[in-house]
Amino acid sequence: MSSSEDLSMDNLDSDSLRPVYNLIELGLEEYEDNELVLDTVHDLMQFFKQSNYLRTCYEKVGFKNFFERHFQIRALEKPELELFLKAQLMAFEITNKNEESQRQNYRYNYNASLLLCKPVFLKLCGISDHFLLAIQKHLQEKGLTERTHGNTGRVPKLKSKVFLDSSITFPDSGEKPEAEIKEPAAVTESLRNSKTKIKKARGSDKKPETKILKQRSGTQAKPEAKIEEPEAKIEEPEVKIIKKPGQRTKTRELKAERENLKIRNQSGKNQSV
C-alpha cells in the first residue's frame, strides 16, 4: 500500500497498538471518531495488505464505498443478512447450459460493473465460507424461506420429569391462580391410593352427629331458661320467758293442790267400791 493512501502511521494508539487514522482524509468525515469505526477501518486496512489481487479489488471499489457497504451489512440482523445473501446469490448465479449438472456457479460483484473475487465478497459481507455454503444449500433446497436455527424439535417427555402447563386462565376477580403442575402417572396413582386409605381411616373414627330438634316453623328450638329462686329463710323470734319474783312459789302450790286432788279422787273411788 503506497504512502499516498489516506492514513498516518506516525502516531500509534498505545491501548490497541493500531495506527491513528484520519477519517477526513479517508472520506469518512460523516462518521464519529469512536472505537467501532476505527476498529473497522483498521481491520479493512490490514485485510487488503495481504496480497496484490485483494488490493486490486479494493482499488476498483474505493475504500469509502467498500467501508460504507461493509458497515451497512454488519448492521443487519441474522435473518435480514441471510435474505440479503440469498438475493445476491440469485443475481450472481450463472445459468448452466448442461441440464444434467447440478453444480451451481456464481459470479460475485459489487455492482453490475465491478466484479469481486470470492474472498473480497466474504470480507464485504463479514461472513465465512462455511456460512455462505450453508446459505447456498438452503437456497437450492427451500428457496427464500427463513432458516430455522438450532434444535427446535419437541422435548421428549420422560416419566421422571415434571412439566409445567403454561396455558393458564385467570378468573374475573383478578386473582392469578397457581400454575398447574402435571405429575407423572405413577406418582398420581400412588397419591390417589394414599388419599383413599386416609379417607377410610377417618371414616372409622367418626363421632355420632348430634341432631338438633327444630320447631314446625323451621326455627331452632331454644332451651328453656331455669330460674332458681332463693329459698326464703324465716327466722323465728326467740321467746324469752322472764320469771317474775314469787312465781316459783305459785307453781309449787299448784303442784301440791294437784297432788291433793289426785289423792282425794283415789280415796273417793276406794270408798265407792
PDB file of C-alpha atoms in Angstrom:
ATOM      1  CA  MET A   1       0.000   0.000   0.000  1.00  0.00           C
ATOM      2  CA  SER A   2       1.530   3.303  -1.095  1.00  0.00           C
ATOM      3  CA  SER A   3       2.217   6.272   1.106  1.00  0.00           C
ATOM      4  CA  SER A   4      -0.382   8.286  -0.788  1.00  0.00           C
ATOM      5  CA  GLU A   5      -3.145   6.360   0.923  1.00  0.00           C
ATOM      6  CA  ASP A   6      -5.149   8.325   3.449  1.00  0.00           C
ATOM      7  CA  LEU A   7      -3.636   7.168   6.721  1.00  0.00           C
ATOM      8  CA  SER A   8      -0.883   8.409   9.015  1.00  0.00           C
ATOM      9  CA  MET A   9       1.415   5.840  10.538  1.00  0.00           C
ATOM     10  CA  ASP A  10       3.431   8.297  12.620  1.00  0.00           C
ATOM     11  CA  ASN A  11       1.315   8.018  15.757  1.00  0.00           C
ATOM     12  CA  LEU A  12       0.200   4.740  17.316  1.00  0.00           C
ATOM     13  CA  ASP A  13      -2.599   4.164  19.773  1.00  0.00           C
ATOM     14  CA  SER A  14      -0.942   2.803  22.940  1.00  0.00           C
ATOM     15  CA  ASP A  15      -4.064   0.853  24.029  1.00  0.00           C
ATOM     16  CA  SER A  16      -4.669  -1.254  20.902  1.00  0.00           C
ATOM     17  CA  LEU A  17      -1.303  -0.717  19.110  1.00  0.00           C
ATOM     18  CA  ARG A  18      -3.078   0.398  15.938  1.00  0.00           C
ATOM     19  CA  PRO A  19      -2.161   3.421  13.814  1.00  0.00           C
ATOM     20  CA  VAL A  20      -4.181   6.600  14.159  1.00  0.00           C
ATOM     21  CA  TYR A  21      -6.294   7.052  11.015  1.00  0.00           C
ATOM     22  CA  ASN A  22      -7.519  10.393   9.724  1.00  0.00           C
ATOM     23  CA  LEU A  23     -11.186   9.886   8.858  1.00  0.00           C
ATOM     24  CA  ILE A  24     -11.380  13.147   6.905  1.00  0.00           C
ATOM     25  CA  GLU A  25      -8.555  12.084   4.583  1.00  0.00           C
ATOM     26  CA  LEU A  26     -10.279   8.704   4.115  1.00  0.00           C
ATOM     27  CA  GLY A  27     -13.521  10.437   3.125  1.00  0.00           C
ATOM     28  CA  LEU A  28     -15.293   9.259   6.283  1.00  0.00           C
ATOM     29  CA  GLU A  29     -15.920  12.663   7.830  1.00  0.00           C
ATOM     30  CA  GLU A  30     -19.608  11.751   8.317  1.00  0.00           C
ATOM     31  CA  TYR A  31     -18.694   9.056  10.868  1.00  0.00           C
ATOM     32  CA  GLU A  32     -17.826   9.607  14.511  1.00  0.00           C
ATOM     33  CA  ASP A  33     -14.281   9.043  15.701  1.00  0.00           C
ATOM     34  CA  ASN A  34     -15.185   6.117  18.022  1.00  0.00           C
ATOM     35  CA  GLU A  35     -13.763   2.669  18.705  1.00  0.00           C
ATOM     36  CA  LEU A  36     -16.183   0.810  16.404  1.00  0.00           C
ATOM     37  CA  VAL A  37     -15.383   2.944  13.364  1.00  0.00           C
ATOM     38  CA  LEU A  38     -11.630   2.972  13.980  1.00  0.00           C
ATOM     39  CA  ASP A  39     -11.510  -0.803  14.567  1.00  0.00           C
ATOM     40  CA  THR A  40     -13.425  -1.415  11.317  1.00  0.00           C
ATOM     41  CA  VAL A  41     -11.087   0.870   9.364  1.00  0.00           C
ATOM     42  CA  HIS A  42      -8.025  -0.856  10.795  1.00  0.00           C
ATOM     43  CA  ASP A  43      -9.445  -4.331  10.072  1.00  0.00           C
ATOM     44  CA  LEU A  44     -10.116  -3.484   6.413  1.00  0.00           C
ATOM     45  CA  MET A  45      -6.680  -1.890   6.013  1.00  0.00           C
ATOM     46  CA  GLN A  46      -4.962  -4.985   7.394  1.00  0.00           C
ATOM     47  CA  PHE A  47      -7.047  -7.272   5.168  1.00  0.00           C
ATOM     48  CA  PHE A  48      -6.130  -5.511   1.925  1.00  0.00           C
ATOM     49  CA  LYS A  49      -2.400  -5.568   2.818  1.00  0.00           C
ATOM     50  CA  GLN A  50      -2.307  -9.370   2.474  1.00  0.00           C
ATOM     51  CA  SER A  51      -1.889  -9.739  -1.309  1.00  0.00           C
ATOM     52  CA  ASN A  52      -1.893  -7.759  -4.538  1.00  0.00           C
ATOM     53  CA  TYR A  53      -5.088  -9.235  -6.041  1.00  0.00           C
ATOM     54  CA  LEU A  54      -7.050  -8.219  -2.936  1.00  0.00           C
ATOM     55  CA  ARG A  55      -5.637  -4.701  -3.310  1.00  0.00           C
ATOM     56  CA  THR A  56      -6.846  -4.640  -6.918  1.00  0.00           C
ATOM     57  CA  CYS A  57     -10.462  -5.268  -5.839  1.00  0.00           C
ATOM     58  CA  TYR A  58     -10.081  -2.623  -3.161  1.00  0.00           C
ATOM     59  CA  GLU A  59      -8.739  -0.058  -5.600  1.00  0.00           C
ATOM     60  CA  LYS A  60     -11.596  -0.706  -8.046  1.00  0.00           C
ATOM     61  CA  VAL A  61     -14.305  -0.148  -5.466  1.00  0.00           C
ATOM     62  CA  GLY A  62     -12.609   2.518  -3.375  1.00  0.00           C
ATOM     63  CA  PHE A  63     -12.126   2.444   0.377  1.00  0.00           C
ATOM     64  CA  LYS A  64     -15.047   4.749   1.207  1.00  0.00           C
ATOM     65  CA  ASN A  65     -17.588   2.751  -0.853  1.00  0.00           C
ATOM     66  CA  PHE A  66     -16.290  -0.553   0.454  1.00  0.00           C
ATOM     67  CA  PHE A  67     -16.355   0.668   4.075  1.00  0.00           C
ATOM     68  CA  GLU A  68     -19.914   2.026   3.825  1.00  0.00           C
ATOM     69  CA  ARG A  69     -21.303  -1.188   2.261  1.00  0.00           C
ATOM     70  CA  HIS A  70     -19.449  -3.321   4.809  1.00  0.00           C
ATOM     71  CA  PHE A  71     -20.703  -1.170   7.694  1.00  0.00           C
ATOM     72  CA  GLN A  72     -24.326  -1.363   6.470  1.00  0.00           C
ATOM     73  CA  ILE A  73     -24.240  -5.159   6.081  1.00  0.00           C
ATOM     74  CA  ARG A  74     -22.776  -5.583   9.575  1.00  0.00           C
ATOM     75  CA  ALA A  75     -25.763  -3.677  10.994  1.00  0.00           C
ATOM     76  CA  LEU A  76     -28.263  -6.280   9.662  1.00  0.00           C
ATOM     77  CA  GLU A  77     -29.869  -8.882  11.893  1.00  0.00           C
ATOM     78  CA  LYS A  78     -29.168 -12.535  11.093  1.00  0.00           C
ATOM     79  CA  PRO A  79     -32.490 -13.237   9.263  1.00  0.00           C
ATOM     80  CA  GLU A  80     -32.050  -9.996   7.293  1.00  0.00           C
ATOM     81  CA  LEU A  81     -28.464 -10.915   6.404  1.00  0.00           C
ATOM     82  CA  GLU A  82     -29.499 -14.372   5.177  1.00  0.00           C
ATOM     83  CA  LEU A  83     -32.259 -12.925   2.980  1.00  0.00           C
ATOM     84  CA  PHE A  84     -29.813 -10.347   1.582  1.00  0.00           C
ATOM     85  CA  LEU A  85     -27.275 -13.065   0.724  1.00  0.00           C
ATOM     86  CA  LYS A  86     -29.929 -15.212  -0.981  1.00  0.00           C
ATOM     87  CA  ALA A  87     -30.983 -12.268  -3.116  1.00  0.00           C
ATOM     88  CA  GLN A  88     -27.341 -11.614  -4.018  1.00  0.00           C
ATOM     89  CA  LEU A  89     -26.768 -15.283  -4.915  1.00  0.00           C
ATOM     90  CA  MET A  90     -29.845 -15.333  -7.146  1.00  0.00           C
ATOM     91  CA  ALA A  91     -28.425 -12.336  -9.005  1.00  0.00           C
ATOM     92  CA  PHE A  92     -24.896 -13.798  -9.121  1.00  0.00           C
ATOM     93  CA  GLU A  93     -25.935 -17.281 -10.313  1.00  0.00           C
ATOM     94  CA  ILE A  94     -24.544 -18.366 -13.681  1.00  0.00           C
ATOM     95  CA  THR A  95     -27.031 -20.274 -15.812  1.00  0.00           C
ATOM     96  CA  ASN A  96     -25.661 -23.716 -16.570  1.00  0.00           C
ATOM     97  CA  LYS A  97     -26.402 -24.887 -20.110  1.00  0.00           C
ATOM     98  CA  ASN A  98     -25.862 -28.514 -19.129  1.00  0.00           C
ATOM     99  CA  GLU A  99     -29.162 -29.501 -17.519  1.00  0.00           C
ATOM    100  CA  GLU A 100     -27.741 -32.730 -16.076  1.00  0.00           C
ATOM    101  CA  SER A 101     -25.170 -30.907 -13.955  1.00  0.00           C
ATOM    102  CA  GLN A 102     -26.461 -29.909 -10.512  1.00  0.00           C
ATOM    103  CA  ARG A 103     -23.476 -27.732  -9.651  1.00  0.00           C
ATOM    104  CA  GLN A 104     -24.233 -24.059  -9.071  1.00  0.00           C
ATOM    105  CA  ASN A 105     -21.726 -21.378 -10.058  1.00  0.00           C
ATOM    106  CA  TYR A 106     -21.780 -17.747  -9.007  1.00  0.00           C
ATOM    107  CA  ARG A 107     -20.102 -14.576 -10.244  1.00  0.00           C
ATOM    108  CA  TYR A 108     -19.575 -12.245  -7.281  1.00  0.00           C
ATOM    109  CA  ASN A 109     -19.593  -8.497  -7.802  1.00  0.00           C
ATOM    110  CA  TYR A 110     -20.008  -5.217  -6.005  1.00  0.00           C
ATOM    111  CA  ASN A 111     -22.491  -3.908  -8.537  1.00  0.00           C
ATOM    112  CA  ALA A 112     -23.328  -4.566 -12.165  1.00  0.00           C
ATOM    113  CA  SER A 113     -19.992  -3.189 -13.408  1.00  0.00           C
ATOM    114  CA  LEU A 114     -17.499  -4.063 -10.637  1.00  0.00           C
ATOM    115  CA  LEU A 115     -16.612  -7.737 -10.187  1.00  0.00           C
ATOM    116  CA  LEU A 116     -15.205  -9.106  -6.922  1.00  0.00           C
ATOM    117  CA  CYS A 117     -13.314 -12.232  -6.046  1.00  0.00           C
ATOM    118  CA  LYS A 118     -14.887 -14.575  -3.506  1.00  0.00           C
ATOM    119  CA  PRO A 119     -12.566 -13.671  -0.552  1.00  0.00           C
ATOM    120  CA  VAL A 120     -13.291  -9.960  -1.016  1.00  0.00           C
ATOM    121  CA  PHE A 121     -17.040 -10.651  -1.234  1.00  0.00           C
ATOM    122  CA  LEU A 122     -16.878 -12.650   2.018  1.00  0.00           C
ATOM    123  CA  LYS A 123     -14.999  -9.768   3.667  1.00  0.00           C
ATOM    124  CA  LEU A 124     -17.528  -7.278   2.322  1.00  0.00           C
ATOM    125  CA  CYS A 125     -20.411  -9.226   3.907  1.00  0.00           C
ATOM    126  CA  GLY A 126     -18.451 -10.122   7.057  1.00  0.00           C
ATOM    127  CA  ILE A 127     -19.165 -13.881   6.752  1.00  0.00           C
ATOM    128  CA  SER A 128     -17.174 -17.091   6.420  1.00  0.00           C
ATOM    129  CA  ASP A 129     -17.017 -19.512   3.500  1.00  0.00           C
ATOM    130  CA  HIS A 130     -18.849 -22.178   5.542  1.00  0.00           C
ATOM    131  CA  PHE A 131     -21.744 -19.811   6.256  1.00  0.00           C
ATOM    132  CA  LEU A 132     -22.031 -18.865   2.580  1.00  0.00           C
ATOM    133  CA  LEU A 133     -22.161 -22.547   1.544  1.00  0.00           C
ATOM    134  CA  ALA A 134     -24.961 -23.166   4.062  1.00  0.00           C
ATOM    135  CA  ILE A 135     -26.954 -20.266   2.577  1.00  0.00           C
ATOM    136  CA  GLN A 136     -26.394 -21.603  -0.949  1.00  0.00           C
ATOM    137  CA  LYS A 137     -27.601 -25.074   0.043  1.00  0.00           C
ATOM    138  CA  HIS A 138     -30.711 -23.735   1.760  1.00  0.00           C
ATOM    139  CA  LEU A 139     -31.482 -21.530  -1.246  1.00  0.00           C
ATOM    140  CA  GLN A 140     -31.316 -24.540  -3.593  1.00  0.00           C
ATOM    141  CA  GLU A 141     -33.478 -26.750  -1.349  1.00  0.00           C
ATOM    142  CA  LYS A 142     -36.064 -24.383   0.171  1.00  0.00           C
ATOM    143  CA  GLY A 143     -35.754 -21.129  -1.720  1.00  0.00           C
ATOM    144  CA  LEU A 144     -36.234 -17.820   0.075  1.00  0.00           C
ATOM    145  CA  THR A 145     -37.931 -19.290   3.165  1.00  0.00           C
ATOM    146  CA  GLU A 146     -36.378 -18.388   6.511  1.00  0.00           C
ATOM    147  CA  ARG A 147     -33.925 -20.815   8.035  1.00  0.00           C
ATOM    148  CA  THR A 148     -34.647 -22.359  11.445  1.00  0.00           C
ATOM    149  CA  HIS A 149     -31.630 -22.278  13.720  1.00  0.00           C
ATOM    150  CA  GLY A 150     -30.742 -24.767  16.408  1.00  0.00           C
ATOM    151  CA  ASN A 151     -32.721 -27.696  17.776  1.00  0.00           C
ATOM    152  CA  THR A 152     -36.371 -26.652  17.581  1.00  0.00           C
ATOM    153  CA  GLY A 153     -37.878 -30.138  17.908  1.00  0.00           C
ATOM    154  CA  ARG A 154     -40.168 -31.253  20.691  1.00  0.00           C
ATOM    155  CA  VAL A 155     -38.657 -32.024  24.062  1.00  0.00           C
ATOM    156  CA  PRO A 156     -39.073 -35.739  24.925  1.00  0.00           C
ATOM    157  CA  LYS A 157     -41.407 -36.253  27.864  1.00  0.00           C
ATOM    158  CA  LEU A 158     -39.771 -38.500  30.449  1.00  0.00           C
ATOM    159  CA  LYS A 159     -41.677 -40.068  33.331  1.00  0.00           C
ATOM    160  CA  SER A 160     -39.137 -38.821  35.837  1.00  0.00           C
ATOM    161  CA  LYS A 161     -39.754 -35.170  34.957  1.00  0.00           C
ATOM    162  CA  VAL A 162     -42.475 -32.713  35.912  1.00  0.00           C
ATOM    163  CA  PHE A 163     -43.777 -30.396  33.180  1.00  0.00           C
ATOM    164  CA  LEU A 164     -45.320 -27.001  33.794  1.00  0.00           C
ATOM    165  CA  ASP A 165     -48.544 -26.231  31.953  1.00  0.00           C
ATOM    166  CA  SER A 166     -48.250 -22.671  30.644  1.00  0.00           C
ATOM    167  CA  SER A 167     -51.890 -22.452  29.466  1.00  0.00           C
ATOM    168  CA  ILE A 168     -53.401 -20.654  32.447  1.00  0.00           C
ATOM    169  CA  THR A 169     -56.805 -18.966  32.528  1.00  0.00           C
ATOM    170  CA  PHE A 170     -57.345 -16.161  35.012  1.00  0.00           C
ATOM    171  CA  PRO A 171     -60.728 -15.600  36.761  1.00  0.00           C
ATOM    172  CA  ASP A 172     -62.642 -12.320  36.585  1.00  0.00           C
ATOM    173  CA  SER A 173     -61.710 -11.418  40.157  1.00  0.00           C
ATOM    174  CA  GLY A 174     -58.196 -10.608  39.028  1.00  0.00           C
ATOM    175  CA  GLU A 175     -56.504 -13.185  41.260  1.00  0.00           C
ATOM    176  CA  LYS A 176     -53.929 -15.254  39.431  1.00  0.00           C
ATOM    177  CA  PRO A 177     -54.169 -18.973  40.250  1.00  0.00           C
ATOM    178  CA  GLU A 178     -51.074 -21.008  40.695  1.00  0.00           C
ATOM    179  CA  ALA A 179     -49.758 -22.842  37.661  1.00  0.00           C
ATOM    180  CA  GLU A 180     -50.997 -26.415  37.365  1.00  0.00           C
ATOM    181  CA  ILE A 181     -48.225 -28.971  37.598  1.00  0.00           C
ATOM    182  CA  LYS A 182     -48.645 -32.200  35.680  1.00  0.00           C
ATOM    183  CA  GLU A 183     -47.169 -35.101  37.585  1.00  0.00           C
ATOM    184  CA  PRO A 184     -46.253 -38.497  36.146  1.00  0.00           C
ATOM    185  CA  ALA A 185     -48.947 -41.187  36.072  1.00  0.00           C
ATOM    186  CA  ALA A 186     -47.171 -43.374  38.641  1.00  0.00           C
ATOM    187  CA  VAL A 187     -46.974 -40.534  41.155  1.00  0.00           C
ATOM    188  CA  THR A 188     -50.629 -39.541  40.722  1.00  0.00           C
ATOM    189  CA  GLU A 189     -51.790 -43.156  41.157  1.00  0.00           C
ATOM    190  CA  SER A 190     -49.855 -43.535  44.410  1.00  0.00           C
ATOM    191  CA  LEU A 191     -51.297 -40.251  45.672  1.00  0.00           C
ATOM    192  CA  ARG A 192     -54.839 -41.420  44.928  1.00  0.00           C
ATOM    193  CA  ASN A 193     -54.305 -44.693  46.790  1.00  0.00           C
ATOM    194  CA  SER A 194     -52.902 -42.885  49.815  1.00  0.00           C
ATOM    195  CA  LYS A 195     -55.863 -40.463  49.826  1.00  0.00           C
ATOM    196  CA  THR A 196     -58.410 -43.297  49.768  1.00  0.00           C
ATOM    197  CA  LYS A 197     -56.643 -45.020  52.688  1.00  0.00           C
ATOM    198  CA  ILE A 198     -56.723 -41.814  54.703  1.00  0.00           C
ATOM    199  CA  LYS A 199     -60.451 -41.352  53.985  1.00  0.00           C
ATOM    200  CA  LYS A 200     -61.247 -44.903  55.136  1.00  0.00           C
ATOM    201  CA  ALA A 201     -59.233 -44.442  58.308  1.00  0.00           C
ATOM    202  CA  ARG A 202     -61.020 -41.196  59.055  1.00  0.00           C
ATOM    203  CA  GLY A 203     -64.432 -42.755  58.363  1.00  0.00           C
ATOM    204  CA  SER A 204     -63.961 -45.372  61.131  1.00  0.00           C
ATOM    205  CA  ASP A 205     -63.161 -42.698  63.698  1.00  0.00           C
ATOM    206  CA  LYS A 206     -66.233 -40.553  63.013  1.00  0.00           C
ATOM    207  CA  LYS A 207     -68.242 -39.492  66.041  1.00  0.00           C
ATOM    208  CA  PRO A 208     -72.076 -39.708  66.019  1.00  0.00           C
ATOM    209  CA  GLU A 209     -73.569 -36.470  64.902  1.00  0.00           C
ATOM    210  CA  THR A 210     -75.810 -34.607  67.311  1.00  0.00           C
ATOM    211  CA  LYS A 211     -79.276 -33.918  65.938  1.00  0.00           C
ATOM    212  CA  ILE A 212     -80.863 -30.561  66.619  1.00  0.00           C
ATOM    213  CA  LEU A 213     -84.629 -30.513  67.163  1.00  0.00           C
ATOM    214  CA  LYS A 214     -86.435 -27.887  65.200  1.00  0.00           C
ATOM    215  CA  GLN A 215     -89.896 -26.455  65.610  1.00  0.00           C
ATOM    216  CA  ARG A 216     -92.591 -26.764  62.976  1.00  0.00           C
ATOM    217  CA  SER A 217     -91.892 -23.258  61.752  1.00  0.00           C
ATOM    218  CA  GLY A 218     -88.349 -24.317  60.868  1.00  0.00           C
ATOM    219  CA  THR A 219     -86.616 -22.257  63.505  1.00  0.00           C
ATOM    220  CA  GLN A 220     -84.378 -23.906  66.036  1.00  0.00           C
ATOM    221  CA  ALA A 221     -85.999 -24.564  69.426  1.00  0.00           C
ATOM    222  CA  LYS A 222     -84.459 -22.548  72.182  1.00  0.00           C
ATOM    223  CA  PRO A 223     -83.835 -24.264  75.543  1.00  0.00           C
ATOM    224  CA  GLU A 224     -85.985 -23.024  78.427  1.00  0.00           C
ATOM    225  CA  ALA A 225     -84.158 -20.950  80.927  1.00  0.00           C
ATOM    226  CA  LYS A 226     -84.400 -22.271  84.523  1.00  0.00           C
ATOM    227  CA  ILE A 227     -84.681 -19.574  87.145  1.00  0.00           C
ATOM    228  CA  GLU A 228     -83.603 -20.754  90.537  1.00  0.00           C
ATOM    229  CA  GLU A 229     -85.338 -18.764  93.233  1.00  0.00           C
ATOM    230  CA  PRO A 230     -83.528 -18.422  96.538  1.00  0.00           C
ATOM    231  CA  GLU A 231     -85.222 -20.123  99.494  1.00  0.00           C
ATOM    232  CA  ALA A 232     -86.724 -17.666 101.924  1.00  0.00           C
ATOM    233  CA  LYS A 233     -85.486 -18.312 105.407  1.00  0.00           C
ATOM    234  CA  ILE A 234     -87.979 -17.337 108.149  1.00  0.00           C
ATOM    235  CA  GLU A 235     -86.255 -16.555 111.314  1.00  0.00           C
ATOM    236  CA  GLU A 236     -88.499 -17.141 114.326  1.00  0.00           C
ATOM    237  CA  PRO A 237     -88.029 -14.702 117.116  1.00  0.00           C
ATOM    238  CA  GLU A 238     -86.704 -16.231 120.255  1.00  0.00           C
ATOM    239  CA  VAL A 239     -89.220 -16.185 123.109  1.00  0.00           C
ATOM    240  CA  LYS A 240     -87.605 -15.350 126.320  1.00  0.00           C
ATOM    241  CA  ILE A 241     -89.549 -16.183 129.468  1.00  0.00           C
ATOM    242  CA  ILE A 242     -88.901 -13.697 132.094  1.00  0.00           C
ATOM    243  CA  LYS A 243     -89.644 -15.088 135.505  1.00  0.00           C
ATOM    244  CA  LYS A 244     -91.005 -12.710 137.989  1.00  0.00           C
ATOM    245  CA  PRO A 245     -90.108 -12.976 141.658  1.00  0.00           C
ATOM    246  CA  GLY A 246     -92.612 -15.127 143.667  1.00  0.00           C
ATOM    247  CA  GLN A 247     -93.722 -17.072 140.548  1.00  0.00           C
ATOM    248  CA  ARG A 248     -91.773 -20.140 141.717  1.00  0.00           C
ATOM    249  CA  THR A 249     -93.765 -20.407 144.921  1.00  0.00           C
ATOM    250  CA  LYS A 250     -97.065 -20.339 142.984  1.00  0.00           C
ATOM    251  CA  THR A 251     -96.065 -23.243 140.842  1.00  0.00           C
ATOM    252  CA  ARG A 252     -95.207 -25.282 143.875  1.00  0.00           C
ATOM    253  CA  GLU A 253     -98.604 -24.552 145.388  1.00  0.00           C
ATOM    254  CA  LEU A 254    -100.339 -25.593 142.208  1.00  0.00           C
ATOM    255  CA  LYS A 255     -98.456 -28.872 142.143  1.00  0.00           C
ATOM    256  CA  ALA A 256     -99.399 -29.513 145.735  1.00  0.00           C
ATOM    257  CA  GLU A 257    -103.078 -28.877 145.018  1.00  0.00           C
ATOM    258  CA  ARG A 258    -102.980 -31.248 142.047  1.00  0.00           C
ATOM    259  CA  GLU A 259    -101.490 -33.990 144.165  1.00  0.00           C
ATOM    260  CA  ASN A 260    -104.156 -33.437 146.840  1.00  0.00           C
ATOM    261  CA  LEU A 261    -106.877 -33.722 144.212  1.00  0.00           C
ATOM    262  CA  LYS A 262    -105.432 -36.971 142.947  1.00  0.00           C
ATOM    263  CA  ILE A 263    -105.354 -38.356 146.473  1.00  0.00           C
ATOM    264  CA  ARG A 264    -108.950 -37.331 147.073  1.00  0.00           C
ATOM    265  CA  ASN A 265    -110.109 -38.857 143.870  1.00  0.00           C
ATOM    266  CA  GLN A 266    -108.424 -42.142 144.666  1.00  0.00           C
ATOM    267  CA  SER A 267    -109.871 -42.199 148.158  1.00  0.00           C
ATOM    268  CA  GLY A 268    -113.349 -41.471 146.781  1.00  0.00           C
ATOM    269  CA  LYS A 269    -113.077 -44.358 144.354  1.00  0.00           C
ATOM    270  CA  ASN A 270    -111.985 -46.707 147.091  1.00  0.00           C
ATOM    271  CA  GLN A 271    -114.939 -45.762 149.241  1.00  0.00           C
ATOM    272  CA  SER A 272    -117.388 -46.337 146.498  1.00  0.00           C
ATOM    273  CA  VAL A 273    -116.010 -49.783 145.895  1.00  0.00           C
TER     274      VAL A 273
END
